[in-house]
Coordinates of C-alpha atoms and ligand atoms in Angstrom, one line a residue:
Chain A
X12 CA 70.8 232.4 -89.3
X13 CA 72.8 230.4 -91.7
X14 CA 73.2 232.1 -94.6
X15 CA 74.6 231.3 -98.1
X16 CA 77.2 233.1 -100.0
X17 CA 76.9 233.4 -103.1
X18 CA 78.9 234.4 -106.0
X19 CA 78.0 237.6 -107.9
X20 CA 79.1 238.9 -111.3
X21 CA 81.6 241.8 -111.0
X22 CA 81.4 244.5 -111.1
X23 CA 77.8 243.4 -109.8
X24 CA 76.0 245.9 -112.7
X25 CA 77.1 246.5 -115.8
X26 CA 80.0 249.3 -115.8
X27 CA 78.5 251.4 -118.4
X28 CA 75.6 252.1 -116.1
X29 CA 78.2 253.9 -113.8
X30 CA 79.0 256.4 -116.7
X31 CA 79.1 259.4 -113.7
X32 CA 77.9 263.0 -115.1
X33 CA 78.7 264.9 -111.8
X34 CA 78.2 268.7 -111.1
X35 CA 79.7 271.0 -109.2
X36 CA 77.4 269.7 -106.0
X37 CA 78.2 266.1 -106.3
X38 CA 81.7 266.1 -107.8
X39 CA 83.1 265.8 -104.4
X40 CA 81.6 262.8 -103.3
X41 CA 82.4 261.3 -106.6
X42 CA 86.1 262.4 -106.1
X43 CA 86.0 261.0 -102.5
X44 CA 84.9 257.6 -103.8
X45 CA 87.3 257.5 -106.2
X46 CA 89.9 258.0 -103.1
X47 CA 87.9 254.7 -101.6
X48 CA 86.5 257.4 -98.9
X49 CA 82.4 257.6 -98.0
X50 CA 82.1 261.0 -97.4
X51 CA 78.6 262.5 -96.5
X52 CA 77.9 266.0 -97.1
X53 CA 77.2 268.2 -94.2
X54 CA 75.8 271.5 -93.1
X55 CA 78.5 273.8 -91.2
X56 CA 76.1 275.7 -90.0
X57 CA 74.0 273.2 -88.1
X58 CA 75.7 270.3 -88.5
X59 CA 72.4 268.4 -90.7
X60 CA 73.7 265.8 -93.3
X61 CA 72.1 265.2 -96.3
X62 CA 72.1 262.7 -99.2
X63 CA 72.5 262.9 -102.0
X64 CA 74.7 266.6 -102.2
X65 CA 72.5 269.5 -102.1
X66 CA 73.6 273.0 -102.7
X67 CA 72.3 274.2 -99.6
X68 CA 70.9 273.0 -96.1
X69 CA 67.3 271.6 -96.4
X70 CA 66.7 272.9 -92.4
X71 CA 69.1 275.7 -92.3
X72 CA 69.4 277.1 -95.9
X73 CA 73.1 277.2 -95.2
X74 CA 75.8 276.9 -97.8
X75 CA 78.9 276.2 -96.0
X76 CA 79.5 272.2 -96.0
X77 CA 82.1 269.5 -94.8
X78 CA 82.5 266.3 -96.2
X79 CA 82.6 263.9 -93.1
X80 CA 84.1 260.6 -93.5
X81 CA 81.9 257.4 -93.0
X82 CA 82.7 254.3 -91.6
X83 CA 80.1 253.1 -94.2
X84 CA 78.4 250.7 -91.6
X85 CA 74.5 250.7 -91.3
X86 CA 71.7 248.5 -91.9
X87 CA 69.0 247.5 -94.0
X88 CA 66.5 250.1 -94.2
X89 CA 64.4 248.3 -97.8
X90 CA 65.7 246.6 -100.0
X91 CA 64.0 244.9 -103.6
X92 CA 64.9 241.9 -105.8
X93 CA 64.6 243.3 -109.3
X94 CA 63.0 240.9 -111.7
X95 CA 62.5 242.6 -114.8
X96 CA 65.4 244.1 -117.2
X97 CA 64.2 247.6 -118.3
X98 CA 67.0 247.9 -120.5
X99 CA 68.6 245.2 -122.6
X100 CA 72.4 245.3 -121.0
X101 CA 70.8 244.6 -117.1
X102 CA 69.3 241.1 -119.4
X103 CA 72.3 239.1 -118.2
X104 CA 72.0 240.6 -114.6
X105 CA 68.5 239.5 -113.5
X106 CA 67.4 239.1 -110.7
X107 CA 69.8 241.4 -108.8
X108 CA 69.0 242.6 -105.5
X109 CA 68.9 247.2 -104.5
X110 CA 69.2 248.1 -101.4
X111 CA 68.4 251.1 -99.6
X112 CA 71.4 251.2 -96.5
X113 CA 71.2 253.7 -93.5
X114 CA 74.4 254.6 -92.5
X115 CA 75.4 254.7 -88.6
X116 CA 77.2 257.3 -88.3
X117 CA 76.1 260.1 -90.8
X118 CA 72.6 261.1 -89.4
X119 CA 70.4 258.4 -90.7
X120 CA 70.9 259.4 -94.3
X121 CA 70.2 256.5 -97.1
X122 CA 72.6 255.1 -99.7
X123 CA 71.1 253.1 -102.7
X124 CA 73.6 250.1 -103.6
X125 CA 73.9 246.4 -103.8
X126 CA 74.4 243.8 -101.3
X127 CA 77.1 241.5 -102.7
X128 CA 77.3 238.1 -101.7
X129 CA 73.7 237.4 -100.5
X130 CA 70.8 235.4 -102.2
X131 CA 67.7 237.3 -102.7
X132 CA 66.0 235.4 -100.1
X133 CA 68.1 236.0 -97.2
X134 CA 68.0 240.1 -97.3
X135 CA 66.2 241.2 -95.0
X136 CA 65.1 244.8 -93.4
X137 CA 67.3 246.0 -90.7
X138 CA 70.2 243.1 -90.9
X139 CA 73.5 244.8 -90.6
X140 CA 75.9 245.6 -93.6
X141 CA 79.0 247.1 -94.3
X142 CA 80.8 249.0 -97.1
X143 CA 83.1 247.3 -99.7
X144 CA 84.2 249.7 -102.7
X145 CA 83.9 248.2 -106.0
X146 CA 85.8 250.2 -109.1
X147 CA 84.5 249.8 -111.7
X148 CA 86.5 252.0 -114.4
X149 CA 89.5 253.5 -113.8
X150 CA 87.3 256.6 -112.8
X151 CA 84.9 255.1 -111.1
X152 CA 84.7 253.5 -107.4
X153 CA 81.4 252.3 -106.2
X154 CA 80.3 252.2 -102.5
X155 CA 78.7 248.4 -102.5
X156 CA 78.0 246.6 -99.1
X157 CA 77.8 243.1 -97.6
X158 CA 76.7 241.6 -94.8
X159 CA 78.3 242.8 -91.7
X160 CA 79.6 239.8 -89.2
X161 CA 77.1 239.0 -86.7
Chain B
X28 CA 39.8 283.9 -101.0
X29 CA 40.1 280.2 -102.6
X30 CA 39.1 279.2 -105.3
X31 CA 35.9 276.7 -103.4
X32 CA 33.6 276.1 -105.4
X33 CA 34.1 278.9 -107.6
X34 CA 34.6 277.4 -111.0
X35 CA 33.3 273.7 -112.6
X36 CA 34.4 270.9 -114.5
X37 CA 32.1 271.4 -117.5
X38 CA 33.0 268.9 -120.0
X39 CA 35.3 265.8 -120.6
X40 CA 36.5 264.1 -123.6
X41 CA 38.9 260.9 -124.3
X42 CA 40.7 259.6 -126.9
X43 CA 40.2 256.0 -128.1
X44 CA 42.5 254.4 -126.1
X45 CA 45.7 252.6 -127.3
X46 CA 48.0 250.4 -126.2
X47 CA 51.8 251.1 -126.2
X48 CA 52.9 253.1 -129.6
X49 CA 49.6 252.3 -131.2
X50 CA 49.3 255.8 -131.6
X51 CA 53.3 256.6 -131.9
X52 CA 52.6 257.7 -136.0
X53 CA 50.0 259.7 -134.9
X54 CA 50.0 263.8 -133.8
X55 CA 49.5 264.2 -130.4
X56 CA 47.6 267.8 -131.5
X57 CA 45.5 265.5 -133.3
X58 CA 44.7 263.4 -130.6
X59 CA 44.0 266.6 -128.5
X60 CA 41.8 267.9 -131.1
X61 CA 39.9 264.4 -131.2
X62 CA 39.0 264.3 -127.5
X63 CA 38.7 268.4 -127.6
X64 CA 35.5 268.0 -129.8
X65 CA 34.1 265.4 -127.6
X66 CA 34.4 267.7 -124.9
X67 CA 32.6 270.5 -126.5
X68 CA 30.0 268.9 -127.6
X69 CA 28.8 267.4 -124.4
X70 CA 29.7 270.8 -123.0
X71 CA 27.6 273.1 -125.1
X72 CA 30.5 275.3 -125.4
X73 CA 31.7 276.8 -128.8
X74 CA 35.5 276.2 -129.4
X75 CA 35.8 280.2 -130.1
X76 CA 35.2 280.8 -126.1
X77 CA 38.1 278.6 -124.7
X78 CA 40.9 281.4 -124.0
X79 CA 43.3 279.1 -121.7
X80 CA 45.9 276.7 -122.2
X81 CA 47.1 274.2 -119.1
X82 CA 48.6 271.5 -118.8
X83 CA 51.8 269.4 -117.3
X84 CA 54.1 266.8 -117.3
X85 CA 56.9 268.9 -119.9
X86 CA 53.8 269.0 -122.4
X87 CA 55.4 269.6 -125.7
X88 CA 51.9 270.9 -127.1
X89 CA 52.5 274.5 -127.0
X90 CA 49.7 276.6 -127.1
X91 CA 51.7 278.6 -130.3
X92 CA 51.1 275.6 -132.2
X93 CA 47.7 274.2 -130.7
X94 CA 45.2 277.4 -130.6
X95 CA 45.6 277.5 -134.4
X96 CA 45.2 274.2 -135.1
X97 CA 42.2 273.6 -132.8
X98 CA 40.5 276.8 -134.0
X99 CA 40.3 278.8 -130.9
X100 CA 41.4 282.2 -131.5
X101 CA 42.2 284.0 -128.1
X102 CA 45.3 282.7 -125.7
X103 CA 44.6 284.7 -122.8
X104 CA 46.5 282.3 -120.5
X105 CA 48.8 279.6 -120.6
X106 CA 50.7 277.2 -117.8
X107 CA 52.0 274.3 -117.5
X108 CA 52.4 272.3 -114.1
X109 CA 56.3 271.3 -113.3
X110 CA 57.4 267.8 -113.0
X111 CA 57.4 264.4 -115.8
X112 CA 54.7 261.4 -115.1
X113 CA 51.6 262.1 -113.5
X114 CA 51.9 264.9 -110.4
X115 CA 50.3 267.2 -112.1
X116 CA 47.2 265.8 -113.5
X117 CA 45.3 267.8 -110.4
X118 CA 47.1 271.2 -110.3
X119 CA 46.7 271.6 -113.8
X120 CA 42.9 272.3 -113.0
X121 CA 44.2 274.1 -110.4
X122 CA 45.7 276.4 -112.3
X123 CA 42.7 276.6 -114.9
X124 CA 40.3 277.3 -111.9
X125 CA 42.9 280.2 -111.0
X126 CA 43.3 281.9 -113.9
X127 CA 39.3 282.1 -114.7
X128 CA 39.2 283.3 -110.9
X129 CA 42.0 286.1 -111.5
X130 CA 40.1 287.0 -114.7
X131 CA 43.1 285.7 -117.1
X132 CA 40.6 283.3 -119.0
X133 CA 36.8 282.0 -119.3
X134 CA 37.3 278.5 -120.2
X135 CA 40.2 277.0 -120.1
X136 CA 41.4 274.0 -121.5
X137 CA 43.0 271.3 -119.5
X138 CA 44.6 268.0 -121.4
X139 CA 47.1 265.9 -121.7
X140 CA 48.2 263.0 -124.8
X141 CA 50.6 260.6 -124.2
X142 CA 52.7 258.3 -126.8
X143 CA 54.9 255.8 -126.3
X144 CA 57.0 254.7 -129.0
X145 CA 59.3 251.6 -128.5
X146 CA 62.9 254.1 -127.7
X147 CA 60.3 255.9 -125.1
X148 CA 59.0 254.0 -122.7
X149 CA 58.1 255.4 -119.8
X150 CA 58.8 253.0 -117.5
X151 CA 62.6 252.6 -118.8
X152 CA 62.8 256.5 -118.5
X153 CA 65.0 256.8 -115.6
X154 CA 67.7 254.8 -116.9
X155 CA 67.5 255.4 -120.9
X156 CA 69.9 258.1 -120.8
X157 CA 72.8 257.5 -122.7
X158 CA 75.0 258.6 -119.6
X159 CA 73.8 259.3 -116.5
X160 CA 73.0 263.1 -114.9
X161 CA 73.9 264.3 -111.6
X162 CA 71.4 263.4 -110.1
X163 CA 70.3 259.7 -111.6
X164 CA 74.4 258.9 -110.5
X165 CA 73.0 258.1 -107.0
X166 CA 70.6 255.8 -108.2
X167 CA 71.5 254.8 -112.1
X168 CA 74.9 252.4 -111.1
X169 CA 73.3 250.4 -108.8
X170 CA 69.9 249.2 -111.3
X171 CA 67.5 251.4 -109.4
X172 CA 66.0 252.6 -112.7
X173 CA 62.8 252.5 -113.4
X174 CA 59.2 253.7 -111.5
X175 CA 58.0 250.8 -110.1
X176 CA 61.8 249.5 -108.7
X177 CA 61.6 252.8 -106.5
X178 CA 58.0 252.7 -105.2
X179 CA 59.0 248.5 -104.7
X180 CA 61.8 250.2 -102.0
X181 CA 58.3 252.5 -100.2
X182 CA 56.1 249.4 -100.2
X183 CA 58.7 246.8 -98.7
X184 CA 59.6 249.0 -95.8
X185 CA 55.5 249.6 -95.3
X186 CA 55.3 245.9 -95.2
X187 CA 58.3 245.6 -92.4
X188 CA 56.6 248.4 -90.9
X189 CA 53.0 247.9 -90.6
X190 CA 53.0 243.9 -91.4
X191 CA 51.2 244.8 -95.0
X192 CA 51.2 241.8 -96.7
X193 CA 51.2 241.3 -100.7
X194 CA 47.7 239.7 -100.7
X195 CA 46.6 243.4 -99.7
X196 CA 48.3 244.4 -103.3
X197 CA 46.4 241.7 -104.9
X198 CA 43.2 243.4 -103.3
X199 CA 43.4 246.6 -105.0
X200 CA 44.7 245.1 -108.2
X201 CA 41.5 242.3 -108.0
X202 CA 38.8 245.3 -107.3
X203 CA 39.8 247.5 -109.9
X204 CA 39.5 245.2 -112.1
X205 CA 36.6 244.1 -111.3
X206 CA 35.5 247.8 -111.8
X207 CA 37.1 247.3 -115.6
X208 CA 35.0 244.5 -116.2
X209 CA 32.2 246.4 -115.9
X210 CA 33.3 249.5 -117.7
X211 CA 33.0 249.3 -121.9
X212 CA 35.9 251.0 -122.4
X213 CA 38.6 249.3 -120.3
X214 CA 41.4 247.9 -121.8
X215 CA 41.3 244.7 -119.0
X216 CA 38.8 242.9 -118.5
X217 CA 39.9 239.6 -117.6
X218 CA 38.3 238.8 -114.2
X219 CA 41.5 238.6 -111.8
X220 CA 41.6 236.7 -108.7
X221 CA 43.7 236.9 -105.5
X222 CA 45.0 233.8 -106.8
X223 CA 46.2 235.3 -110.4
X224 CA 47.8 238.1 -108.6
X225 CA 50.1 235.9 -106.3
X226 CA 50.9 233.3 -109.2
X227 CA 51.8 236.5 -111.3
X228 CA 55.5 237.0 -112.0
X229 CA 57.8 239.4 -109.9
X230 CA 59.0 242.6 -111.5
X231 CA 60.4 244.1 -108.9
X232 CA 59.9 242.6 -105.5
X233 CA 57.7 242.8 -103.7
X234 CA 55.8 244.4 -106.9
X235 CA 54.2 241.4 -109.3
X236 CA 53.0 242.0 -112.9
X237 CA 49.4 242.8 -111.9
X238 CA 50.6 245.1 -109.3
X239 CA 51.9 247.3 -112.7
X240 CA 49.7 250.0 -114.3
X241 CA 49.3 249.1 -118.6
X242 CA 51.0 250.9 -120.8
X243 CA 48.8 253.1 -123.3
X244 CA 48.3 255.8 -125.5
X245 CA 45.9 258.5 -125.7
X246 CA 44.9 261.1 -123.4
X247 CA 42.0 263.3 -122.3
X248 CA 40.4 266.9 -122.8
X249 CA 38.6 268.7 -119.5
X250 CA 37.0 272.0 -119.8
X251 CA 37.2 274.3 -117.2
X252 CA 35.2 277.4 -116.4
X253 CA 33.4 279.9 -113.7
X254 CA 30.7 278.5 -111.9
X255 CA 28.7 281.3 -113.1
X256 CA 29.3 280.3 -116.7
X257 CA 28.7 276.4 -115.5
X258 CA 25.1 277.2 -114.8
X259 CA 23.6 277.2 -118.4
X260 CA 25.7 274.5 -120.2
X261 CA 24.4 271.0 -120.6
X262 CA 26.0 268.9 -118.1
X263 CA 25.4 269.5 -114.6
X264 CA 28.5 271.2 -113.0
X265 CA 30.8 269.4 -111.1
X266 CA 32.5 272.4 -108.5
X267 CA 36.1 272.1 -107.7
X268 CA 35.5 272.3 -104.2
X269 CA 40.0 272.4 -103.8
X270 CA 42.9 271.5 -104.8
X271 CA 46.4 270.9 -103.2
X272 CA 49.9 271.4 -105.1
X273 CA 53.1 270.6 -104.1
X274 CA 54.6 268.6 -101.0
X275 CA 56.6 268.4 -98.2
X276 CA 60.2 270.1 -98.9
X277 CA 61.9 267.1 -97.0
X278 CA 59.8 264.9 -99.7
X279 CA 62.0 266.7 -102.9
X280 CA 62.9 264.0 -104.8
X281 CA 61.6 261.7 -102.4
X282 CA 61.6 259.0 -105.0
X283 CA 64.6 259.0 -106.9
X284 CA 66.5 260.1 -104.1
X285 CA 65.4 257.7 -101.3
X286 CA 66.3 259.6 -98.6
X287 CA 63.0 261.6 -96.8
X288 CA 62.7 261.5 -93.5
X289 CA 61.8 258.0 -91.8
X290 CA 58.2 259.0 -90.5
X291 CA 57.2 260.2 -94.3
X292 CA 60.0 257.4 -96.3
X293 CA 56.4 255.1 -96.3
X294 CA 53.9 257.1 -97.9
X295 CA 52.6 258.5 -101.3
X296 CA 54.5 261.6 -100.2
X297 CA 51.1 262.9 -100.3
X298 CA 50.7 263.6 -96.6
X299 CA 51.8 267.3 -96.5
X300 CA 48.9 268.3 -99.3
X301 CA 45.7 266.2 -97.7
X302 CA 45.0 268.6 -94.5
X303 CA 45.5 271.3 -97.1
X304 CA 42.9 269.7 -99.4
X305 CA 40.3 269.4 -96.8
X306 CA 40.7 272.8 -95.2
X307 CA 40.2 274.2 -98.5
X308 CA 37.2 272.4 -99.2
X309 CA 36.1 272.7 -95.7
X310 CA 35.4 268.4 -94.9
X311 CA 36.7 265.5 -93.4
X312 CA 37.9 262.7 -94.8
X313 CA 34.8 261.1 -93.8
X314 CA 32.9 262.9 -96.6
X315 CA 34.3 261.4 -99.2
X316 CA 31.9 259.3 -101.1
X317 CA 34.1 257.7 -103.9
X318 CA 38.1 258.8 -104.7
X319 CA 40.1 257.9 -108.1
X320 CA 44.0 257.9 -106.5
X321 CA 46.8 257.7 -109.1
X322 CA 47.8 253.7 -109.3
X323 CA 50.8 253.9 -111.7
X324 CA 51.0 250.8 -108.7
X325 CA 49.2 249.1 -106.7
X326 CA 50.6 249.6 -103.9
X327 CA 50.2 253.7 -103.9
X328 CA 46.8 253.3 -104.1
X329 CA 47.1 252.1 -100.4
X330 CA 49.9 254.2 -99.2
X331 CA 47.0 257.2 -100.4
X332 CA 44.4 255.9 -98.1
X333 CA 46.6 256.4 -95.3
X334 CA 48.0 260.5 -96.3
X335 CA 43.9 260.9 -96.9
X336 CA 43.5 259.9 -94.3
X337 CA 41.0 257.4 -95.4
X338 CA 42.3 255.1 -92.9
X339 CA 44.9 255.4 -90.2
X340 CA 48.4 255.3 -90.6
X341 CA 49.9 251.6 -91.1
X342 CA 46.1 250.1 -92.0
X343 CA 46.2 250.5 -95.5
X344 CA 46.5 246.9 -95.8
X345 CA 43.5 245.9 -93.4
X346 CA 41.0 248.8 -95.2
X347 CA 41.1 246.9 -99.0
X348 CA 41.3 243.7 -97.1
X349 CA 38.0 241.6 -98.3
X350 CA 37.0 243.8 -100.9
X351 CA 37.6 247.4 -99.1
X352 CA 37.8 249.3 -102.0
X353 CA 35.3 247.3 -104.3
X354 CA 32.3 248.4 -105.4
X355 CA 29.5 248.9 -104.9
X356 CA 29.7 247.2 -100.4
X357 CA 33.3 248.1 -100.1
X358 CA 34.3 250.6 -97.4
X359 CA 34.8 253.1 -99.9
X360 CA 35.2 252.5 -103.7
X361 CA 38.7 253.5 -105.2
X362 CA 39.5 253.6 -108.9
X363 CA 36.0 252.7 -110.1
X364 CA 36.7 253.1 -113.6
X365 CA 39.4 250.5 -113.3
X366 CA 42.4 252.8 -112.8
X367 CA 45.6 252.6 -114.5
X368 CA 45.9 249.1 -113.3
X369 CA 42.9 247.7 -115.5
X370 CA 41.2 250.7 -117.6
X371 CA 44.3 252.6 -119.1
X372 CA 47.1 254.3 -118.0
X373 CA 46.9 258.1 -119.6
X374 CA 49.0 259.7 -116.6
X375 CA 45.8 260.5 -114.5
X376 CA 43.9 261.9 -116.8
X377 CA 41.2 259.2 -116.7
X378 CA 40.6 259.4 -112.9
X379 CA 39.7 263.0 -113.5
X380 CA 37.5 262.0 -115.7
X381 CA 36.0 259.2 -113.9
X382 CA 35.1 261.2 -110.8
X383 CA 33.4 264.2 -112.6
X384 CA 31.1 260.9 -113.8
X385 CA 30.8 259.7 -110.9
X386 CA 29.5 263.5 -109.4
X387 CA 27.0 262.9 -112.7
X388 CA 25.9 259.7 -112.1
X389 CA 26.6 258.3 -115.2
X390 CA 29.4 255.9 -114.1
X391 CA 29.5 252.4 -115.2
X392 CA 30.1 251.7 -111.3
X393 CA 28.2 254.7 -110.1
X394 CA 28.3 255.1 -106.1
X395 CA 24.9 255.6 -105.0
X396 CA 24.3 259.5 -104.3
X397 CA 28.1 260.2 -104.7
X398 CA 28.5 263.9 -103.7
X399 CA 31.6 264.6 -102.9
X400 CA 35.2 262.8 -105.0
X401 CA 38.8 262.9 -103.9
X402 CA 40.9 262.7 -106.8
X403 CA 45.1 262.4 -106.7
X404 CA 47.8 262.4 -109.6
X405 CA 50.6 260.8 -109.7
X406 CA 52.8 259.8 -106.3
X407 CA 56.6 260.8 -107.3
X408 CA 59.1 263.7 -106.8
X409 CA 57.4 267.0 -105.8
X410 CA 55.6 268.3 -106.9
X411 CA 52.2 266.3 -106.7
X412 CA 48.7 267.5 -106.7
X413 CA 45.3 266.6 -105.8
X414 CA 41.6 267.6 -105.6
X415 CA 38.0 267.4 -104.6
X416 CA 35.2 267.7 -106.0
X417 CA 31.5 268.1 -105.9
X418 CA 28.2 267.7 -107.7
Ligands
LIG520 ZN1 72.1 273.6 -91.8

């Protein structure tokens, strides 16, 4: 499918939206970003990922965890072209597009992001993406994605 | 023991309903008060016999505040249901029905006002924070912010799944509003057409304007009390046959989070409470004669069907298809007060309300002979809630 590439504002949502507030459960994926690393929480115990951090296992009630890198490759699992600004400083940003990306390699867990570079129209459920990092303040790094090749 | 049939819904009261911050200046104890003496005096009750305080959705009407003002001199019991928006509309009665059935209370007073001044609205509530919280992080950066953009995610991957189509959305949203038309007190009553739901602008794709709940103020009053005590009031008791609380632990913040498990991912997250419901109230889906689901979207109304199992799994679409839902030839007749799509959206409250007419048969869209009502509150993070009951 011939698709068009398109142009996006960057960062592709306003920065002030990526104000972080972390806690001690999701400050390390936060500093692993920052590093330009996707890494996925997992359970030592029983080797279960899960997104976003939890203090424990949801099937093993384990606290022990590893942060396992990810290639940050995965596909479209839904997605939604957003319309409407809720709030006055996404005005300028409308329509933008959310998607919901399952990663390949980290247990089918979900990220929520952006596809950059893609009309609205041509997303599509299941089409193959692939991470690009975004930074958007010198604290902040954003796991974005675009279409994979292919 | 459950609590089957054991205690009724004995009286209901509303507010005048408002649109968004019409009310804003006003109390929301006085509002409660308002629909409170409604609900007594179609009751029969005197105020000095309510004992018990419930409600949910981080009520800020404490019970320290409200007994006094409202002239009720006992607080034998008071809970509130966790959670924001509309999950607990149902296990709020639940947990009147179990404290008159544990002997904490008598009657017990279930309600729930909401306001919505211009700074709060509810449907900018997940992104208004001046900074963001653990937990919105994951969602907040990338404009996933608001209700309907995360049930727009549930809803697209049902229609890759199950080939629902957005005409099916325009179903529910043209029924129920057909219901409005016919109800005195709804807020819309502009007849829609399948026509004026597709031409409608997109909010959040594949979610159109008409496909969005109103945004009102106002709120309801239910009394709640033993079956025993039901018997010589003035209405004719409407049992709480059961109710179901909670969810599916992989659900947890199923919505803002994104991430439950792909068999659940499209659904109300209401599946893990239905088999509950019905063991409880000993039926079968089949026995339902009329249900009032939460709507704060179109869409959830048919994700409901399914985890009722109302209809199968993945045929949603195909049971509101040609009027499914409308009443009074539709398969079954959902929302027939006009929902929060049509009559007003007062977190739930109104469905509640709506069914214990429908069990009287003094609905303005009254299902012939309706026995038996399935009523749910608001699809979102656990916990939800839900309930039947009968006349
Ligand atoms: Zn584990």
């Amino acid at each position: 499918m011939a698709r068009e590439t398109i142009s996006n504002p960057t960062p592709y949502m306003p920065a002030d939206l990526a104000e972080l507030a972390p806690d001690g459960v999701t400050q390390p994926y936060w500093d692993h970003c920052n590093q330009g690393e996707l890494r996925i929480q997992r359970c030592k115990a029983c080797g279960t990922f899960r997104h976003p951090p939890l203090p424990g296992c949801p099937d093993c009630g384990a606290r022990d965890d590893e942060w396992v890198r990810s290639e940050g490759k995965g596909r479209v699992f839904s997605f939604s072209g957003v319309y409407h600004p809720v709030l006055p400083n996404v005005a300028e940003y409308v329509p933008y597009n959310v998607v919901l990306v399952q990663l390949a390699d980290a247990g089918g867990v979900r990220i929520i992001s952006n596809l950059l570079g893609v009309a609205l129209g041509d997303i599509e459920i299941g089409m193959p993406v692939e991470l690009v990092w975004e930074r958007v303040s010198p604290d902040v790094n954003l796991p974005r994605f675009r279409p994979a090749g292919g | 023991m459950t609590i089957k049939d054991k205690t009724c819904i004995v009286g209901v009261g509303q507010t005048e309903f408002g649109h968004r911050g019409q009310f804003a200046h006003k109390s929301q104890s006085v509002q409660i008060g308002e629909a409170l003496e409604e609900a007594l005096e179609e009751s029969g009750l005197d105020r000095t016999e309510i004992d018990g305080f419930s409600s949910f959705s981080m009520d800020s009407n404490d019970p320290s505040l409200l007994a006094p003002s409202l002239g009720i001199p006992n607080v034998n019991y008071a809970g509130m249901v966790f959670g924001g928006g509309g999950g607990g509309g149902c296990a709020a009665i639940a947990n009147a029905s179990a404290a008159i059935l544990a002997g904490y209370a008598k009657v017990v007073m279930v309600y729930k006002i909401i306001t919505q001044p211009p700074n709060m609205r509810f449907g900018a509530s997940y992104g208004r924070a001046a900074r963001s919280d653990p937990r919105s992080d994951f969602h907040r950066p990338f404009g996933l912010m608001a209700p309907g953009q995360f049930f727009s995610l549930f809803f697209r991957r049902h229609m890759h799944q199950y080939g629902t189509k957005t005409t099916h959305l325009a179903e529910v949203a043209v029924a129920q509003r057909f219901h409005a038309t016919r109800n005195p007190r709804a807020l819309m009553k502009t007849p829609l057409t399948i026509e004026d739901h597709q031409n409608s602008r997109i909010i959040a794709d594949p979610f159109r304007l008409f496909d969005y709940c109103q945004e009102n103020d106002g709120g309801a009053v239910i009394l709640v009390t033993s079956a025993e005590r039901a018997k010589t009031l003035k209405q004719r008791p409407v049992y709480i046959m059961a109710t179901a609380q909670g969810g599916a632990a992989s659900w947890g913040q199923g919505l803002t989070s994104q991430n439950a498990p792909d068999d659940i991912y499209p659904s109300s997250g209401h599946r893990h409470m239905a088999p509950r419901l019905y063991a409880m109230a000993g039926i079968e889906p089949k026995d339902v004669d009329v249900a009032e689901l939460y709507d704060h979207f179109s869409g959830m109304v048919i994700l409901q069907l399914e985890d009722y199992g109302l209809c199968k799994i993945g045929e949603g679409g195909s049971f509101v298809e040609n009027g499914g839902i409308k009443w009074p030839d539709g398969n079954l007749p959902v929302n027939t007060h006009g929902g929060n799509l049509s009559e007003v959206y007062l977190l739930g409250m109104t469905h509640m309300v709506e069914a214990v007419r429908q069990l009287r048969g003094t609905s303005t869209s009254q299902v012939e002979d309706a026995e038996i009502a399935l009523v749910t509150s608001g699809p979102s993070n656990l916990p939800s809630s839900s309930m039947l009951l009968r006349r």
